[in-house]
mmCIF file of N, CA and C in Angstrom:
data_model
loop_
_atom_site.group_PDB
_atom_site.id
_atom_site.type_symbol
_atom_site.label_atom_id
_atom_site.label_comp_id
_atom_site.label_asym_id
_atom_site.label_seq_id
_atom_site.Cartn_x
_atom_site.Cartn_y
_atom_site.Cartn_z
ATOM 1 N N UNK A 1 90.762 103.236 76.921
ATOM 2 C CA UNK A 1 91.358 103.768 78.122
ATOM 3 C C UNK A 1 90.544 103.072 79.319
ATOM 4 N N UNK A 2 91.409 102.600 80.429
ATOM 5 C CA UNK A 2 90.837 101.920 81.540
ATOM 6 C C UNK A 2 90.009 102.775 82.368
ATOM 7 N N UNK A 3 89.359 102.152 83.432
ATOM 8 C CA UNK A 3 88.540 102.810 84.315
ATOM 9 C C UNK A 3 89.536 103.640 85.269
ATOM 10 N N UNK A 4 89.066 104.981 85.621
ATOM 11 C CA UNK A 4 89.719 105.670 86.528
ATOM 12 C C UNK A 4 89.296 105.293 88.027
ATOM 13 N N UNK A 5 90.034 105.870 88.988
ATOM 14 C CA UNK A 5 89.743 105.442 90.375
ATOM 15 C C UNK A 5 88.319 105.839 90.634
ATOM 16 N N UNK A 6 87.864 107.044 90.063
ATOM 17 C CA UNK A 6 86.336 107.412 90.531
ATOM 18 C C UNK A 6 85.445 106.403 89.917
ATOM 19 N N UNK A 7 85.744 105.778 88.815
ATOM 20 C CA UNK A 7 84.827 104.862 88.226
ATOM 21 C C UNK A 7 84.866 103.512 88.908
ATOM 22 N N UNK A 8 85.987 103.069 89.481
ATOM 23 C CA UNK A 8 86.174 101.822 90.056
ATOM 24 C C UNK A 8 85.690 101.775 91.522
ATOM 25 N N UNK A 9 85.864 102.997 92.181
ATOM 26 C CA UNK A 9 85.457 102.987 93.690
ATOM 27 C C UNK A 9 84.458 103.966 93.860
ATOM 28 N N UNK A 10 83.404 103.724 94.730
ATOM 29 C CA UNK A 10 82.450 104.708 95.214
ATOM 30 C C UNK A 10 82.830 105.087 96.682
ATOM 31 N N UNK A 11 83.328 106.268 96.852
ATOM 32 C CA UNK A 11 83.887 106.770 98.269
ATOM 33 C C UNK A 11 83.166 108.104 98.510
ATOM 34 N N UNK A 12 82.765 108.119 99.789
ATOM 35 C CA UNK A 12 82.046 109.297 100.320
ATOM 36 C C UNK A 12 83.047 110.543 99.941
ATOM 37 N N UNK A 13 82.421 111.681 99.554
ATOM 38 C CA UNK A 13 83.273 112.818 99.309
ATOM 39 C C UNK A 13 84.016 113.310 100.461
ATOM 40 N N UNK A 14 83.555 113.152 101.660
ATOM 41 C CA UNK A 14 84.264 113.629 102.809
ATOM 42 C C UNK A 14 85.092 112.631 103.481
ATOM 43 N N UNK A 15 85.255 111.456 102.890
ATOM 44 C CA UNK A 15 86.066 110.324 103.430
ATOM 45 C C UNK A 15 87.621 110.664 103.208
ATOM 46 N N UNK A 16 88.405 110.328 104.278
ATOM 47 C CA UNK A 16 89.813 110.639 104.013
ATOM 48 C C UNK A 16 90.325 109.362 103.147
ATOM 49 N N UNK A 17 91.169 109.817 102.301
ATOM 50 C CA UNK A 17 91.894 108.667 101.487
ATOM 51 C C UNK A 17 93.310 108.651 101.810
ATOM 52 N N UNK A 18 93.693 107.443 102.030
ATOM 53 C CA UNK A 18 95.163 107.124 102.377
ATOM 54 C C UNK A 18 95.723 106.215 101.398
ATOM 55 N N UNK A 19 97.029 106.229 101.278
ATOM 56 C CA UNK A 19 97.675 105.241 100.380
ATOM 57 C C UNK A 19 98.905 104.778 101.107
ATOM 58 N N UNK A 20 99.066 103.486 101.337
ATOM 59 C CA UNK A 20 100.244 102.884 102.133
ATOM 60 C C UNK A 20 101.504 103.396 101.319
ATOM 61 N N UNK A 21 102.419 103.987 102.061
ATOM 62 C CA UNK A 21 103.475 104.548 101.530
ATOM 63 C C UNK A 21 104.849 103.814 101.955
ATOM 64 N N UNK A 22 105.657 103.292 101.043
ATOM 65 C CA UNK A 22 106.755 102.460 101.457
ATOM 66 C C UNK A 22 108.039 103.213 101.121
ATOM 67 N N UNK A 23 109.161 103.037 101.786
ATOM 68 C CA UNK A 23 110.542 103.383 101.393
ATOM 69 C C UNK A 23 111.148 102.305 100.492
ATOM 70 N N UNK A 24 112.164 102.594 99.822
ATOM 71 C CA UNK A 24 112.637 101.582 98.912
ATOM 72 C C UNK A 24 113.121 100.314 99.708
ATOM 73 N N UNK A 25 113.570 100.546 100.783
ATOM 74 C CA UNK A 25 113.932 99.325 101.666
ATOM 75 C C UNK A 25 112.807 98.555 102.161
ATOM 76 N N UNK A 26 111.742 99.366 102.530
ATOM 77 C CA UNK A 26 110.527 98.807 102.906
ATOM 78 C C UNK A 26 109.882 98.091 101.811
ATOM 79 N N UNK A 27 109.948 98.480 100.584
ATOM 80 C CA UNK A 27 109.178 97.816 99.564
ATOM 81 C C UNK A 27 109.869 96.459 99.234
ATOM 82 N N UNK A 28 111.328 96.424 99.317
ATOM 83 C CA UNK A 28 112.120 95.302 99.070
ATOM 84 C C UNK A 28 111.706 94.170 100.149
ATOM 85 N N UNK A 29 111.544 94.710 101.402
ATOM 86 C CA UNK A 29 111.230 93.671 102.356
ATOM 87 C C UNK A 29 109.826 93.310 102.140
ATOM 88 N N UNK A 30 108.943 94.074 101.842
ATOM 89 C CA UNK A 30 107.531 93.628 101.630
ATOM 90 C C UNK A 30 107.407 92.624 100.621
ATOM 91 N N UNK A 31 108.163 92.865 99.449
ATOM 92 C CA UNK A 31 108.227 91.974 98.425
ATOM 93 C C UNK A 31 108.723 90.501 98.776
ATOM 94 N N UNK A 32 109.627 90.402 99.852
ATOM 95 C CA UNK A 32 110.098 89.185 100.274
ATOM 96 C C UNK A 32 109.098 88.409 101.253
ATOM 97 N N UNK A 33 108.301 89.286 101.986
ATOM 98 C CA UNK A 33 107.400 88.675 102.916
ATOM 99 C C UNK A 33 105.920 88.578 102.591
ATOM 100 N N UNK A 34 105.488 89.338 101.611
ATOM 101 C CA UNK A 34 104.066 89.331 101.251
ATOM 102 C C UNK A 34 103.568 88.053 100.835
ATOM 103 N N UNK A 35 102.382 87.630 101.308
ATOM 104 C CA UNK A 35 101.671 86.406 100.902
ATOM 105 C C UNK A 35 101.271 86.585 99.307
ATOM 106 N N UNK A 36 101.007 87.777 98.983
ATOM 107 C CA UNK A 36 100.657 87.987 97.617
ATOM 108 C C UNK A 36 101.695 88.793 96.621
ATOM 109 N N UNK A 37 103.025 88.379 97.030
ATOM 110 C CA UNK A 37 104.055 89.137 96.245
ATOM 111 C C UNK A 37 103.901 88.965 94.697
ATOM 112 N N UNK A 38 103.280 88.000 94.212
ATOM 113 C CA UNK A 38 103.044 87.700 92.888
ATOM 114 C C UNK A 38 102.272 88.977 92.243
ATOM 115 N N UNK A 39 101.495 89.628 92.897
ATOM 116 C CA UNK A 39 100.736 90.817 92.397
ATOM 117 C C UNK A 39 101.337 92.068 92.630
ATOM 118 N N UNK A 40 102.475 92.122 93.324
ATOM 119 C CA UNK A 40 103.111 93.356 93.611
ATOM 120 C C UNK A 40 104.029 93.882 92.441
ATOM 121 N N UNK A 41 104.148 95.026 92.469
ATOM 122 C CA UNK A 41 105.020 95.587 91.195
ATOM 123 C C UNK A 41 106.522 94.932 91.453
ATOM 124 N N UNK A 42 107.158 94.760 90.472
ATOM 125 C CA UNK A 42 108.579 93.988 90.665
ATOM 126 C C UNK A 42 109.615 94.893 91.317
ATOM 127 N N UNK A 43 109.497 96.261 91.082
ATOM 128 C CA UNK A 43 110.607 97.166 91.653
ATOM 129 C C UNK A 43 109.861 98.270 92.434
ATOM 130 N N UNK A 44 110.726 98.943 93.116
ATOM 131 C CA UNK A 44 110.182 100.085 93.999
ATOM 132 C C UNK A 44 109.852 101.145 92.970
ATOM 133 N N UNK A 45 110.754 101.293 91.807
ATOM 134 C CA UNK A 45 110.265 102.341 90.895
ATOM 135 C C UNK A 45 108.920 102.186 90.162
ATOM 136 N N UNK A 46 108.689 100.929 89.935
ATOM 137 C CA UNK A 46 107.384 100.691 89.236
ATOM 138 C C UNK A 46 106.248 100.921 90.213
ATOM 139 N N UNK A 47 106.379 100.474 91.458
ATOM 140 C CA UNK A 47 105.381 100.758 92.467
ATOM 141 C C UNK A 47 105.198 102.272 92.633
ATOM 142 N N UNK A 48 106.309 103.019 92.793
ATOM 143 C CA UNK A 48 106.167 104.413 93.166
ATOM 144 C C UNK A 48 105.476 105.105 91.974
ATOM 145 N N UNK A 49 105.856 104.719 90.744
ATOM 146 C CA UNK A 49 105.325 105.467 89.551
ATOM 147 C C UNK A 49 103.719 105.275 89.549
ATOM 148 N N UNK A 50 103.320 104.074 89.840
ATOM 149 C CA UNK A 50 101.945 103.718 89.816
ATOM 150 C C UNK A 50 101.226 104.395 90.916
ATOM 151 N N UNK A 51 101.907 104.394 92.125
ATOM 152 C CA UNK A 51 101.135 105.020 93.248
ATOM 153 C C UNK A 51 101.070 106.623 93.030
ATOM 154 N N UNK A 52 102.144 107.247 92.469
ATOM 155 C CA UNK A 52 102.030 108.695 92.233
ATOM 156 C C UNK A 52 100.901 108.982 91.198
ATOM 157 N N UNK A 53 100.876 107.997 90.074
ATOM 158 C CA UNK A 53 99.876 108.242 89.174
ATOM 159 C C UNK A 53 98.356 108.166 89.706
ATOM 160 N N UNK A 54 98.248 107.299 90.607
ATOM 161 C CA UNK A 54 96.853 107.071 91.219
ATOM 162 C C UNK A 54 96.604 108.360 92.132
ATOM 163 N N UNK A 55 97.604 108.885 92.921
ATOM 164 C CA UNK A 55 97.286 110.118 93.599
ATOM 165 C C UNK A 55 97.057 111.316 92.639
ATOM 166 N N UNK A 56 97.855 111.457 91.532
ATOM 167 C CA UNK A 56 97.541 112.565 90.642
ATOM 168 C C UNK A 56 96.076 112.398 90.218
ATOM 169 N N UNK A 57 95.663 111.148 89.833
ATOM 170 C CA UNK A 57 94.324 111.030 89.135
ATOM 171 C C UNK A 57 93.121 111.325 90.273
ATOM 172 N N UNK A 58 93.461 110.953 91.505
ATOM 173 C CA UNK A 58 92.422 111.360 92.547
ATOM 174 C C UNK A 58 92.522 112.900 92.847
ATOM 175 N N UNK A 59 93.631 113.459 92.788
ATOM 176 C CA UNK A 59 93.716 114.864 93.046
ATOM 177 C C UNK A 59 93.164 115.770 91.885
ATOM 178 N N UNK A 60 93.241 115.073 90.771
ATOM 179 C CA UNK A 60 92.586 115.863 89.539
ATOM 180 C C UNK A 60 91.045 115.967 89.576
ATOM 181 N N UNK A 61 90.471 115.073 90.425
ATOM 182 C CA UNK A 61 88.985 115.058 90.578
ATOM 183 C C UNK A 61 88.684 115.706 92.090
ATOM 184 N N UNK A 62 89.721 116.439 92.582
ATOM 185 C CA UNK A 62 89.419 117.170 93.913
ATOM 186 C C UNK A 62 89.702 116.531 95.181
ATOM 187 N N UNK A 63 90.208 115.244 95.182
ATOM 188 C CA UNK A 63 90.353 114.481 96.275
ATOM 189 C C UNK A 63 91.739 114.698 96.910
ATOM 190 N N UNK A 64 91.920 114.646 98.082
ATOM 191 C CA UNK A 64 93.239 114.807 98.794
ATOM 192 C C UNK A 64 93.513 113.375 99.238
ATOM 193 N N UNK A 65 94.810 112.925 98.858
ATOM 194 C CA UNK A 65 95.246 111.643 99.278
ATOM 195 C C UNK A 65 96.421 111.789 100.254
ATOM 196 N N UNK A 66 96.381 111.056 101.434
ATOM 197 C CA UNK A 66 97.491 111.115 102.382
ATOM 198 C C UNK A 66 98.361 109.844 102.131
ATOM 199 N N UNK A 67 99.667 110.138 102.115
ATOM 200 C CA UNK A 67 100.647 109.156 102.050
ATOM 201 C C UNK A 67 100.784 108.586 103.534
ATOM 202 N N UNK A 68 100.578 107.292 103.791
ATOM 203 C CA UNK A 68 100.515 106.701 105.022
ATOM 204 C C UNK A 68 101.803 105.933 105.091
ATOM 205 N N UNK A 69 102.884 106.446 105.784
ATOM 206 C CA UNK A 69 104.170 105.755 105.864
ATOM 207 C C UNK A 69 103.905 104.499 106.753
ATOM 208 N N UNK A 70 104.306 103.310 106.025
ATOM 209 C CA UNK A 70 104.236 101.907 106.518
ATOM 210 C C UNK A 70 105.572 101.485 107.042
ATOM 211 N N UNK A 71 105.617 101.063 108.315
ATOM 212 C CA UNK A 71 106.914 100.404 108.826
ATOM 213 C C UNK A 71 106.528 98.734 108.692
ATOM 214 N N UNK A 72 107.378 98.120 107.861
ATOM 215 C CA UNK A 72 107.075 96.712 107.538
ATOM 216 C C UNK A 72 107.124 95.936 108.865
ATOM 217 N N UNK A 73 108.140 96.176 109.637
ATOM 218 C CA UNK A 73 108.224 95.439 110.951
ATOM 219 C C UNK A 73 106.834 95.469 111.704
ATOM 220 N N UNK A 74 106.301 96.704 111.863
ATOM 221 C CA UNK A 74 104.978 96.973 112.497
ATOM 222 C C UNK A 74 103.924 96.334 111.738
ATOM 223 N N UNK A 75 103.834 96.309 110.445
ATOM 224 C CA UNK A 75 102.922 95.689 109.689
ATOM 225 C C UNK A 75 102.833 94.163 109.691
ATOM 226 N N UNK A 76 104.012 93.729 109.743
ATOM 227 C CA UNK A 76 104.102 92.164 109.941
ATOM 228 C C UNK A 76 103.690 91.739 111.415
ATOM 229 N N UNK A 77 103.947 92.659 112.414
ATOM 230 C CA UNK A 77 103.584 92.340 113.865
ATOM 231 C C UNK A 77 101.984 92.386 113.901
ATOM 232 N N UNK A 78 101.493 93.409 113.210
ATOM 233 C CA UNK A 78 100.001 93.687 113.200
ATOM 234 C C UNK A 78 99.316 92.465 112.580
ATOM 235 N N UNK A 79 99.914 92.052 111.470
ATOM 236 C CA UNK A 79 99.321 90.792 110.843
ATOM 237 C C UNK A 79 99.296 89.520 111.575
ATOM 238 N N UNK A 80 100.420 89.329 112.303
ATOM 239 C CA UNK A 80 100.517 88.249 113.323
ATOM 240 C C UNK A 80 99.512 88.284 114.308
ATOM 241 N N UNK A 81 99.438 89.475 115.059
ATOM 242 C CA UNK A 81 98.525 89.727 116.084
ATOM 243 C C UNK A 81 97.087 89.445 115.643
ATOM 244 N N UNK A 82 96.716 89.980 114.521
ATOM 245 C CA UNK A 82 95.298 89.785 114.067
ATOM 246 C C UNK A 82 95.057 88.431 113.158
ATOM 247 N N UNK A 83 96.104 87.649 113.227
ATOM 248 C CA UNK A 83 96.139 86.382 112.321
ATOM 249 C C UNK A 83 95.557 86.543 110.871
ATOM 250 N N UNK A 84 96.367 87.575 110.416
ATOM 251 C CA UNK A 84 95.942 87.994 109.007
ATOM 252 C C UNK A 84 97.055 87.581 108.091
ATOM 253 N N UNK A 85 96.704 87.250 106.780
ATOM 254 C CA UNK A 85 97.855 87.124 105.856
ATOM 255 C C UNK A 85 98.420 88.367 105.372
ATOM 256 N N UNK A 86 99.648 88.510 105.001
ATOM 257 C CA UNK A 86 100.222 89.777 104.770
ATOM 258 C C UNK A 86 99.853 90.020 103.185
ATOM 259 N N UNK A 87 98.646 90.491 103.016
ATOM 260 C CA UNK A 87 98.222 90.618 101.640
ATOM 261 C C UNK A 87 97.607 92.148 101.430
ATOM 262 N N UNK A 88 97.165 92.313 100.285
ATOM 263 C CA UNK A 88 96.523 93.667 99.941
ATOM 264 C C UNK A 88 95.457 94.187 100.847
ATOM 265 N N UNK A 89 94.594 93.168 101.300
ATOM 266 C CA UNK A 89 93.500 93.557 102.214
ATOM 267 C C UNK A 89 94.135 94.025 103.621
ATOM 268 N N UNK A 90 94.990 93.247 104.023
ATOM 269 C CA UNK A 90 95.620 93.578 105.282
ATOM 270 C C UNK A 90 96.437 94.971 105.325
ATOM 271 N N UNK A 91 97.075 95.028 104.255
ATOM 272 C CA UNK A 91 97.731 96.326 104.106
ATOM 273 C C UNK A 91 96.908 97.482 104.086
ATOM 274 N N UNK A 92 95.744 97.443 103.384
ATOM 275 C CA UNK A 92 94.817 98.460 103.272
ATOM 276 C C UNK A 92 94.130 98.766 104.546
ATOM 277 N N UNK A 93 93.689 97.736 105.331
ATOM 278 C CA UNK A 93 93.138 97.961 106.745
ATOM 279 C C UNK A 93 94.206 98.427 107.622
ATOM 280 N N UNK A 94 95.448 98.055 107.615
ATOM 281 C CA UNK A 94 96.579 98.678 108.453
ATOM 282 C C UNK A 94 96.711 100.095 108.203
ATOM 283 N N UNK A 95 96.809 100.460 106.776
ATOM 284 C CA UNK A 95 97.037 101.804 106.485
ATOM 285 C C UNK A 95 95.916 102.719 106.870
ATOM 286 N N UNK A 96 94.508 102.149 106.713
ATOM 287 C CA UNK A 96 93.395 102.835 107.063
ATOM 288 C C UNK A 96 93.434 103.096 108.594
ATOM 289 N N UNK A 97 93.898 102.198 109.431
ATOM 290 C CA UNK A 97 93.920 102.232 110.779
ATOM 291 C C UNK A 97 94.935 103.474 111.310
ATOM 292 N N UNK A 98 96.016 103.331 110.575
ATOM 293 C CA UNK A 98 97.017 104.515 110.762
ATOM 294 C C UNK A 98 96.552 105.867 110.504
ATOM 295 N N UNK A 99 95.784 105.935 109.344
ATOM 296 C CA UNK A 99 95.284 107.223 108.921
ATOM 297 C C UNK A 99 94.196 107.688 109.831
ATOM 298 N N UNK A 100 93.345 106.864 110.387
ATOM 299 C CA UNK A 100 92.251 107.208 111.133
ATOM 300 C C UNK A 100 92.512 107.491 112.529
ATOM 301 N N UNK A 101 93.578 106.904 113.228
ATOM 302 C CA UNK A 101 93.942 107.256 114.540
ATOM 303 C C UNK A 101 95.201 106.737 115.002
ATOM 304 N N UNK A 102 95.961 106.352 114.157
ATOM 305 C CA UNK A 102 97.403 105.999 114.564
ATOM 306 C C UNK A 102 97.403 104.592 115.309
ATOM 307 N N UNK A 103 98.466 104.327 115.986
ATOM 308 C CA UNK A 103 98.657 102.979 116.608
ATOM 309 C C UNK A 103 97.526 102.565 117.542
ATOM 310 N N UNK A 104 96.769 103.534 118.143
ATOM 311 C CA UNK A 104 95.654 103.206 119.062
ATOM 312 C C UNK A 104 94.535 102.452 118.281
ATOM 313 N N UNK A 105 94.355 102.857 117.036
ATOM 314 C CA UNK A 105 93.356 102.122 116.330
ATOM 315 C C UNK A 105 93.795 100.852 115.851
ATOM 316 N N UNK A 106 94.989 100.459 115.787
ATOM 317 C CA UNK A 106 95.631 99.273 115.287
ATOM 318 C C UNK A 106 95.823 98.083 116.238
ATOM 319 N N UNK A 107 95.865 98.489 117.601
ATOM 320 C CA UNK A 107 96.234 97.474 118.600
ATOM 321 C C UNK A 107 94.832 96.859 118.984
ATOM 322 N N UNK A 108 94.941 95.536 119.216
ATOM 323 C CA UNK A 108 93.837 94.942 119.825
ATOM 324 C C UNK A 108 93.919 94.721 121.238
ATOM 325 N N UNK A 109 93.044 95.217 121.994
ATOM 326 C CA UNK A 109 93.082 95.204 123.438
ATOM 327 C C UNK A 109 91.880 94.437 123.839
ATOM 328 N N UNK A 110 92.235 93.386 124.670
ATOM 329 C CA UNK A 110 91.134 92.564 125.323
ATOM 330 C C UNK A 110 90.293 93.576 126.255
ATOM 331 N N UNK A 111 89.029 93.309 126.176
ATOM 332 C CA UNK A 111 88.028 94.297 127.106
ATOM 333 C C UNK A 111 87.907 93.652 128.391
#
């Protein structure tokens, strides 16, 4: 049996956990645009099945996971603005920013 989420990641017990959440159409668009499309699940159904399994695994150890709806156009704009590749690291940072404070956390404002 493979490692579980708890064995792979050390996360503070009070940290909010979020998972980027896509619509069927958003997933198809992400697959077209992502720089790391080769590591993405081939279908929305495969992605959704794995995402729900991850949520169940985390919830089984007492963690609450928030589904963070991702608008692909907004994600693409954020990546451009921050000169980031559209990859898993950028998607995770974007979703984390949305979870922590919404759009205000995501925009870069010159001081």
